[in-house]
Amino acid sequence: MMGGCSTVRPWQNLPARDGAPPVTRATTQVDDLARTPSLVVAVTLSGGGARAAAFGLGVLQELKATGFTWEGRQTTLLDEVGLVSGVSGGSVLAAHYAAFGDETLARFEPDFLLADFQSGLIGRALSPVALYDMSSSWYGRSNVLAERLDKLYRGRSFGDLQASPRGPRLLVTATDLTSGAPFPFTQEQFALICSDLASVPLSFAVASSSAVPLLLSPMTLRNHAGHCPTPAAAEGSADGNYRIRLLRDSSRSYLDAQERPFVHLVDGGLSDNLGVRALLDRSMGGSSIRESFRGVPPGSVRRIILVVVNSERDASERIDQADRVPSTGQVVDSLLFSAGARATQETLGILDDDARRWAAEIARQRGTADSPFAADAQLHVIGVSLRGLADGSLRRTLLRVPTAFSITPEQVHTLEQAGRDALRESPAFQRLREDLGVRP
């Protein structure tokens, strides 16, 4: 029998080599995300465990099935995706697609969704070796999850993604447990702690984004601020823009490593369950969408397409139907799926306001001198949600699928089909198909 406590230490980020220069522009800058300069496509995948991953996979399948001709060549909407963003369960799929591309359409279902990932995770966590490892002060339940995910991603890191020029950019978001702010896995964010995103395993980022408090343990990064030149302040004035001021205040909090030597990360859904806030705030949170296309030649941008996949579910039960004191489980469930739904609605409201502002700006500027927008430039923002399913009975059933790493095969297949149907039935998506000349 093993005695004593383990001193095992999981992977930890090192200081950037040679005092890497600070990043001076957002790594989610829109003009860096397009596969084709004239066509900018991004997909965000929300949290929700395997339910979200299955629903999101159906959306990706439908995007792949949407073929059209663009500037004389045949392509599909999925082939044009330049950024895939994910939170919690959605990040499991987002990282897999960023790593393996179209292989995900065939392999993600058998390798994750139908593999009873959760039982394997529990079995590993209860094994003598894992129990001994978890007696270490530096090794928690989420590190067991990261080990399982590392097998799913075949040991890939963000550096491996950067070495693949044709793959989409990946944005995974966790939550800073100290500040409650989103912590996006971008080089811009890692420059603040003087570390290198390329060294980060995909499994570490996804485990961080999926670390539901109490059920899983926080994941930890070391803050090496001070080993590198201080990152340059973002350009432009923040006067009158609360979102920019909040983002800058959050960024500054990492610059004093003595005050904050470690960063503990938990489920990204606590700060942004849609996986869209980091993209909005960092890429397009300024006063003008034109600022996000500073590196683009005049008149080159013709279409901007954002697909937002929302897989949130209803609370398991309505606690306001009884006068009894809610149990701890009921409180946690309501906080995640009732109170959390309010934050999602706020994000959707911000997105709607931003989209209206961007569309008006594009309409004013397209075709004018020095504008990045072509004369026919259009913006399409497409929301895809389980709540948008036309079949009421199916909708109610799927909104009650549990948030877990494993669901039944029947639920997997039904959710995939629901993802395809929900996107196809979306009026905004139908307008996009017509705009692109997609054949019925």
mmCIF file with all atom_site columns, N, CA and C in Angstrom, residues 266-301:
data_model
loop_
_atom_site.group_PDB
_atom_site.id
_atom_site.type_symbol
_atom_site.label_atom_id
_atom_site.label_alt_id
_atom_site.label_comp_id
_atom_site.label_asym_id
_atom_site.label_entity_id
_atom_site.label_seq_id
_atom_site.pdbx_PDB_ins_code
_atom_site.Cartn_x
_atom_site.Cartn_y
_atom_site.Cartn_z
_atom_site.occupancy
_atom_site.B_iso_or_equiv
_atom_site.pdbx_formal_charge
_atom_site.auth_seq_id
_atom_site.auth_comp_id
_atom_site.auth_asym_id
_atom_site.auth_atom_id
_atom_site.pdbx_PDB_model_num
ATOM 1   N N  . VAL A 1 266 ? -11.310 28.413 -13.771 1.00 0.00 ? 266 VAL A N  1
ATOM 2   C CA . VAL A 1 266 ? -12.452 27.502 -13.678 1.00 0.00 ? 266 VAL A CA 1
ATOM 3   C C  . VAL A 1 266 ? -13.317 27.651 -14.930 1.00 0.00 ? 266 VAL A C  1
ATOM 4   N N  . ASP A 1 267 ? -14.445 26.981 -14.915 1.00 0.00 ? 267 ASP A N  1
ATOM 5   C CA . ASP A 1 267 ? -15.364 26.890 -16.055 1.00 0.00 ? 267 ASP A CA 1
ATOM 6   C C  . ASP A 1 267 ? -15.614 28.253 -16.724 1.00 0.00 ? 267 ASP A C  1
ATOM 7   N N  . GLY A 1 268 ? -15.347 28.315 -18.015 1.00 0.00 ? 268 GLY A N  1
ATOM 8   C CA . GLY A 1 268 ? -15.556 29.553 -18.750 1.00 0.00 ? 268 GLY A CA 1
ATOM 9   C C  . GLY A 1 268 ? -16.994 29.985 -18.823 1.00 0.00 ? 268 GLY A C  1
ATOM 10  N N  . GLY A 1 269 ? -17.924 29.029 -18.636 1.00 0.00 ? 269 GLY A N  1
ATOM 11  C CA . GLY A 1 269 ? -19.339 29.367 -18.688 1.00 0.00 ? 269 GLY A CA 1
ATOM 12  C C  . GLY A 1 269 ? -19.781 30.278 -17.566 1.00 0.00 ? 269 GLY A C  1
ATOM 13  N N  . LEU A 1 270 ? -18.992 30.378 -16.498 1.00 0.00 ? 270 LEU A N  1
ATOM 14  C CA . LEU A 1 270 ? -19.351 31.267 -15.394 1.00 0.00 ? 270 LEU A CA 1
ATOM 15  C C  . LEU A 1 270 ? -19.265 32.730 -15.794 1.00 0.00 ? 270 LEU A C  1
ATOM 16  N N  . SER A 1 271 ? -18.395 33.054 -16.738 1.00 0.00 ? 271 SER A N  1
ATOM 17  C CA . SER A 1 271 ? -18.244 34.444 -17.181 1.00 0.00 ? 271 SER A CA 1
ATOM 18  C C  . SER A 1 271 ? -18.808 34.682 -18.567 1.00 0.00 ? 271 SER A C  1
ATOM 19  N N  . ASP A 1 272 ? -18.913 33.618 -19.386 1.00 0.00 ? 272 ASP A N  1
ATOM 20  C CA . ASP A 1 272 ? -19.446 33.773 -20.746 1.00 0.00 ? 272 ASP A CA 1
ATOM 21  C C  . ASP A 1 272 ? -19.758 32.404 -21.306 1.00 0.00 ? 272 ASP A C  1
ATOM 22  N N  . ASN A 1 273 ? -20.995 31.949 -21.136 1.00 0.00 ? 273 ASN A N  1
ATOM 23  C CA . ASN A 1 273 ? -21.333 30.598 -21.572 1.00 0.00 ? 273 ASN A CA 1
ATOM 24  C C  . ASN A 1 273 ? -21.473 30.476 -23.081 1.00 0.00 ? 273 ASN A C  1
ATOM 25  N N  . LEU A 1 274 ? -21.486 31.583 -23.803 1.00 0.00 ? 274 LEU A N  1
ATOM 26  C CA . LEU A 1 274 ? -21.606 31.519 -25.262 1.00 0.00 ? 274 LEU A CA 1
ATOM 27  C C  . LEU A 1 274 ? -20.265 31.466 -25.984 1.00 0.00 ? 274 LEU A C  1
ATOM 28  N N  . GLY A 1 275 ? -19.192 31.844 -25.292 1.00 0.00 ? 275 GLY A N  1
ATOM 29  C CA . GLY A 1 275 ? -17.891 31.866 -25.950 1.00 0.00 ? 275 GLY A CA 1
ATOM 30  C C  . GLY A 1 275 ? -17.748 32.980 -26.962 1.00 0.00 ? 275 GLY A C  1
ATOM 31  N N  . VAL A 1 276 ? -18.571 34.038 -26.803 1.00 0.00 ? 276 VAL A N  1
ATOM 32  C CA . VAL A 1 276 ? -18.557 35.124 -27.777 1.00 0.00 ? 276 VAL A CA 1
ATOM 33  C C  . VAL A 1 276 ? -18.051 36.434 -27.188 1.00 0.00 ? 276 VAL A C  1
ATOM 34  N N  . ARG A 1 277 ? -18.077 36.583 -25.845 1.00 0.00 ? 277 ARG A N  1
ATOM 35  C CA . ARG A 1 277 ? -17.720 37.860 -25.244 1.00 0.00 ? 277 ARG A CA 1
ATOM 36  C C  . ARG A 1 277 ? -16.270 38.247 -25.507 1.00 0.00 ? 277 ARG A C  1
ATOM 37  N N  . ALA A 1 278 ? -15.352 37.275 -25.414 1.00 0.00 ? 278 ALA A N  1
ATOM 38  C CA . ALA A 1 278 ? -13.946 37.594 -25.656 1.00 0.00 ? 278 ALA A CA 1
ATOM 39  C C  . ALA A 1 278 ? -13.737 38.090 -27.080 1.00 0.00 ? 278 ALA A C  1
ATOM 40  N N  . LEU A 1 279 ? -14.465 37.473 -28.024 1.00 0.00 ? 279 LEU A N  1
ATOM 41  C CA . LEU A 1 279 ? -14.364 37.913 -29.414 1.00 0.00 ? 279 LEU A CA 1
ATOM 42  C C  . LEU A 1 279 ? -14.932 39.309 -29.577 1.00 0.00 ? 279 LEU A C  1
ATOM 43  N N  . LEU A 1 280 ? -16.078 39.578 -28.966 1.00 0.00 ? 280 LEU A N  1
ATOM 44  C CA . LEU A 1 280 ? -16.705 40.891 -29.086 1.00 0.00 ? 280 LEU A CA 1
ATOM 45  C C  . LEU A 1 280 ? -15.847 41.966 -28.425 1.00 0.00 ? 280 LEU A C  1
ATOM 46  N N  . ASP A 1 281 ? -15.413 41.706 -27.192 1.00 0.00 ? 281 ASP A N  1
ATOM 47  C CA . ASP A 1 281 ? -14.694 42.725 -26.437 1.00 0.00 ? 281 ASP A CA 1
ATOM 48  C C  . ASP A 1 281 ? -13.316 43.004 -27.008 1.00 0.00 ? 281 ASP A C  1
ATOM 49  N N  . ARG A 1 282 ? -12.617 41.963 -27.442 1.00 0.00 ? 282 ARG A N  1
ATOM 50  C CA . ARG A 1 282 ? -11.234 42.151 -27.871 1.00 0.00 ? 282 ARG A CA 1
ATOM 51  C C  . ARG A 1 282 ? -11.109 42.470 -29.350 1.00 0.00 ? 282 ARG A C  1
ATOM 52  N N  . SER A 1 283 ? -12.003 41.939 -30.165 1.00 0.00 ? 283 SER A N  1
ATOM 53  C CA . SER A 1 283 ? -11.900 42.180 -31.599 1.00 0.00 ? 283 SER A CA 1
ATOM 54  C C  . SER A 1 283 ? -12.764 43.341 -32.061 1.00 0.00 ? 283 SER A C  1
ATOM 55  N N  . MET A 1 284 ? -13.961 43.459 -31.468 1.00 0.00 ? 284 MET A N  1
ATOM 56  C CA . MET A 1 284 ? -14.914 44.408 -32.011 1.00 0.00 ? 284 MET A CA 1
ATOM 57  C C  . MET A 1 284 ? -15.585 45.230 -30.923 1.00 0.00 ? 284 MET A C  1
ATOM 58  N N  . GLY A 1 285 ? -14.916 45.369 -29.774 1.00 0.00 ? 285 GLY A N  1
ATOM 59  C CA . GLY A 1 285 ? -15.517 46.107 -28.687 1.00 0.00 ? 285 GLY A CA 1
ATOM 60  C C  . GLY A 1 285 ? -15.252 47.594 -28.738 1.00 0.00 ? 285 GLY A C  1
ATOM 61  N N  . GLY A 1 286 ? -14.520 48.042 -29.741 1.00 0.00 ? 286 GLY A N  1
ATOM 62  C CA . GLY A 1 286 ? -14.232 49.459 -29.857 1.00 0.00 ? 286 GLY A CA 1
ATOM 63  C C  . GLY A 1 286 ? -15.404 50.227 -30.424 1.00 0.00 ? 286 GLY A C  1
ATOM 64  N N  . SER A 1 287 ? -15.171 51.495 -30.676 1.00 0.00 ? 287 SER A N  1
ATOM 65  C CA . SER A 1 287 ? -16.255 52.344 -31.156 1.00 0.00 ? 287 SER A CA 1
ATOM 66  C C  . SER A 1 287 ? -16.577 52.099 -32.618 1.00 0.00 ? 287 SER A C  1
ATOM 67  N N  . SER A 1 288 ? -15.702 51.393 -33.339 1.00 0.00 ? 288 SER A N  1
ATOM 68  C CA . SER A 1 288 ? -15.908 51.209 -34.768 1.00 0.00 ? 288 SER A CA 1
ATOM 69  C C  . SER A 1 288 ? -15.452 49.832 -35.190 1.00 0.00 ? 288 SER A C  1
ATOM 70  N N  . ILE A 1 289 ? -16.281 49.132 -35.993 1.00 0.00 ? 289 ILE A N  1
ATOM 71  C CA . ILE A 1 289 ? -15.876 47.837 -36.512 1.00 0.00 ? 289 ILE A CA 1
ATOM 72  C C  . ILE A 1 289 ? -14.719 47.994 -37.504 1.00 0.00 ? 289 ILE A C  1
ATOM 73  N N  . ARG A 1 290 ? -14.608 49.181 -38.078 1.00 0.00 ? 290 ARG A N  1
ATOM 74  C CA . ARG A 1 290 ? -13.513 49.432 -39.018 1.00 0.00 ? 290 ARG A CA 1
ATOM 75  C C  . ARG A 1 290 ? -12.155 49.237 -38.361 1.00 0.00 ? 290 ARG A C  1
ATOM 76  N N  . GLU A 1 291 ? -12.069 49.508 -37.047 1.00 0.00 ? 291 GLU A N  1
ATOM 77  C CA . GLU A 1 291 ? -10.809 49.340 -36.333 1.00 0.00 ? 291 GLU A CA 1
ATOM 78  C C  . GLU A 1 291 ? -10.323 47.896 -36.365 1.00 0.00 ? 291 GLU A C  1
ATOM 79  N N  . SER A 1 292 ? -11.237 46.956 -36.514 1.00 0.00 ? 292 SER A N  1
ATOM 80  C CA . SER A 1 292 ? -10.875 45.542 -36.535 1.00 0.00 ? 292 SER A CA 1
ATOM 81  C C  . SER A 1 292 ? -10.355 45.082 -37.892 1.00 0.00 ? 292 SER A C  1
ATOM 82  N N  . PHE A 1 293 ? -10.347 45.952 -38.867 1.00 0.00 ? 293 PHE A N  1
ATOM 83  C CA . PHE A 1 293 ? -9.879  45.602 -40.211 1.00 0.00 ? 293 PHE A CA 1
ATOM 84  C C  . PHE A 1 293 ? -8.772  46.538 -40.676 1.00 0.00 ? 293 PHE A C  1
ATOM 85  N N  . ARG A 1 294 ? -7.949  46.978 -39.735 1.00 0.00 ? 294 ARG A N  1
ATOM 86  C CA . ARG A 1 294 ? -6.900  47.940 -40.081 1.00 0.00 ? 294 ARG A CA 1
ATOM 87  C C  . ARG A 1 294 ? -5.860  47.368 -41.042 1.00 0.00 ? 294 ARG A C  1
ATOM 88  N N  . GLY A 1 295 ? -5.669  46.052 -41.047 1.00 0.00 ? 295 GLY A N  1
ATOM 89  C CA . GLY A 1 295 ? -4.666  45.466 -41.926 1.00 0.00 ? 295 GLY A CA 1
ATOM 90  C C  . GLY A 1 295 ? -5.199  45.022 -43.269 1.00 0.00 ? 295 GLY A C  1
ATOM 91  N N  . VAL A 1 296 ? -6.436  45.372 -43.582 1.00 0.00 ? 296 VAL A N  1
ATOM 92  C CA . VAL A 1 296 ? -7.077  44.894 -44.807 1.00 0.00 ? 296 VAL A CA 1
ATOM 93  C C  . VAL A 1 296 ? -7.031  45.965 -45.894 1.00 0.00 ? 296 VAL A C  1
ATOM 94  N N  . PRO A 1 297 ? -6.695  45.593 -47.142 1.00 0.00 ? 297 PRO A N  1
ATOM 95  C CA . PRO A 1 297 ? -6.705  46.568 -48.230 1.00 0.00 ? 297 PRO A CA 1
ATOM 96  C C  . PRO A 1 297 ? -8.099  47.154 -48.428 1.00 0.00 ? 297 PRO A C  1
ATOM 97  N N  . PRO A 1 298 ? -8.197  48.386 -48.864 1.00 0.00 ? 298 PRO A N  1
ATOM 98  C CA . PRO A 1 298 ? -9.506  49.019 -49.086 1.00 0.00 ? 298 PRO A CA 1
ATOM 99  C C  . PRO A 1 298 ? -10.383 48.193 -50.029 1.00 0.00 ? 298 PRO A C  1
ATOM 100 N N  . GLY A 1 299 ? -11.662 48.107 -49.678 1.00 0.00 ? 299 GLY A N  1
ATOM 101 C CA . GLY A 1 299 ? -12.635 47.455 -50.543 1.00 0.00 ? 299 GLY A CA 1
ATOM 102 C C  . GLY A 1 299 ? -12.556 45.948 -50.630 1.00 0.00 ? 299 GLY A C  1
ATOM 103 N N  . SER A 1 300 ? -11.871 45.287 -49.694 1.00 0.00 ? 300 SER A N  1
ATOM 104 C CA . SER A 1 300 ? -11.672 43.843 -49.833 1.00 0.00 ? 300 SER A CA 1
ATOM 105 C C  . SER A 1 300 ? -12.686 42.998 -49.071 1.00 0.00 ? 300 SER A C  1
ATOM 106 N N  . VAL A 1 301 ? -13.273 43.510 -48.008 1.00 0.00 ? 301 VAL A N  1
ATOM 107 C CA . VAL A 1 301 ? -14.176 42.706 -47.175 1.00 0.00 ? 301 VAL A CA 1
ATOM 108 C C  . VAL A 1 301 ? -15.589 42.751 -47.756 1.00 0.00 ? 301 VAL A C  1
#
